[in-house]
Amino acid sequence: MRKFVVTIALAALTFSSFAQLVSLNNNEIKKLKAQIKNDGQTKKLYHGFEKAALNYLNETPNPIDTIRTEGLLKGNPEKEKTRLALADMNKMFALALQYRITDDRKYLNKCAEFLGAWAKINKPGGDPIDDTNLDKAVEAYDLIRINLVGKDKQQIEQWLTETACAEINSKRMKTGRATAINNWNAHRLKEVGEIGYVLNNQEFIKWTIENLKSHININLFPDGTSLDFKERDAMHYHIYDLEPMLKLAIMIDRAKGPDFYTYQSPKGSSIKKSVEWLIPYINGEKQHEEYVHTTVKFDRDRAKNNEAGFAPGTMFKPDLALPVLKLAVYFDVKQADLLKKLINNRNDWQTILDEIKRESKLTK
C-alpha cells in the first residue's frame, strides 16, 4: 500500500467552489432558518439548541492528547477521561451551526477556539474506533472553514490531514488483520472520507471509494448478514458496522458520486441488503438473543463487568437500530413510517437536520 505523506499541501486545495457535503450546505442552512421561523416544532427544538450554544460560549475547551475508548471497559480511568473530553465535540458543532444560523461571529470565534485547542493537543494514533468520535469536530469545521483564515485554519487542516493519514497508514490496515475487514475498517473509511470531503482532498476521496467497494465485498454477505454479526452474534455490531458505511454513502451521494446504498459487490452483497435484513428485527417480526455465540473475548469481558446490554442472551432492543434507520431513510423513503413508529413521531434536533438533507436529495 502506497504510504500517504502528512503534508498540509496535500489537503489545501481550492475551497471556493466546493459545496459542503458533510454538514449542511448554504441552501440547507437557508431552509433551516425558514423552518425555525415558520414551523412550531422546529422552533421549539431550536430554542433548546440555542440555549446550549449560548452556554458553550462561557466554556473552556478540554482537549485530550490521545483519545482512548477502544478495548477499554466501563470505569477505566483513561476511558472516563476521554468521555469527559469528548463532550467538546457536540459543543464545537453547536457553536458552528449557531454561527451559520445567526451570523454572530462570537459563535464562530468560540468554535475556532475549540477546534484550535484540539488541533494543538490531539495526536491521532490511527485507531478508527477512537477517531470515529471526531465526527462532530469534522462537521463543525465543514460549517465554518470558509470563514477561517491564517494559522488557525492551517493548524486545524494539518490536524485533520494527520488524522486521515494515520488511519490510512495504520498497522491495523495490514492484510491479514481482522481490523482491516471488520467494523474497524467501516469507521476508518468513514473518517478518511469525511475529512477528504471537508478538505476537498481528492486523494483521500479516491482511496475511500476504492476501499469501500472492497469492504462491502468482504464484510457484507449476499443474504444481508455481516462479518461482524457472524463474529459477535450481535445486532449491536451489525448496526455499528452499517452506521459508518451509511454516513459515508450519504456523503458520496451528496458529492454526486456512485450510489453505494444499492451498489452490489462481485459476490452480490450490498448495504441495502444488510439494512433490509435488519428490518424484521426492528419491526418485531423476529427477535435475537445477543452475544450468545460471540467469538470475541472483549464481549465476554464487558458482560463480566456488568455493562448493560452485553450479557449473553440479552434480547435485542429495536430502538438500538435508530442510528441505521435514520440514515437509511435518506436512500429509502419506504423506511420513513417505521422510523416514525420507532421514535413515536417525536423528532429531535438532529432528526430535523437529517430531514433537511434528505429533502435536498429528493428535490435534486
Short mmCIF file of C-alpha atoms in Angstrom, two decimals, residues 19 21 25 197 209 249-259 330 364:
data_model
loop_
_atom_site.label_atom_id
_atom_site.label_comp_id
_atom_site.label_asym_id
_atom_site.label_seq_id
_atom_site.Cartn_x
_atom_site.Cartn_y
_atom_site.Cartn_z
CA ALA A 19 -20.01 22.56 -1.77
CA LEU A 21 -21.18 17.73 1.83
CA ASN A 25 -24.75 23.43 2.72
CA TYR A 197 -14.74 15.81 1.54
CA ILE A 209 -14.28 4.97 -2.57
CA ALA A 249 -22.60 6.58 1.36
CA ILE A 250 -24.61 9.75 2.04
CA MET A 251 -21.52 11.94 1.65
CA ILE A 252 -20.63 10.24 -1.62
CA ASP A 253 -24.19 10.67 -2.88
CA ARG A 254 -24.18 14.36 -1.95
CA ALA A 255 -20.95 14.70 -3.93
CA LYS A 256 -22.78 13.19 -6.92
CA GLY A 257 -20.67 10.05 -6.67
CA PRO A 258 -21.76 6.41 -7.06
CA ASP A 259 -24.86 5.13 -5.25
CA TYR A 330 -32.08 9.07 3.20
CA LYS A 364 -32.47 17.32 -6.87
#
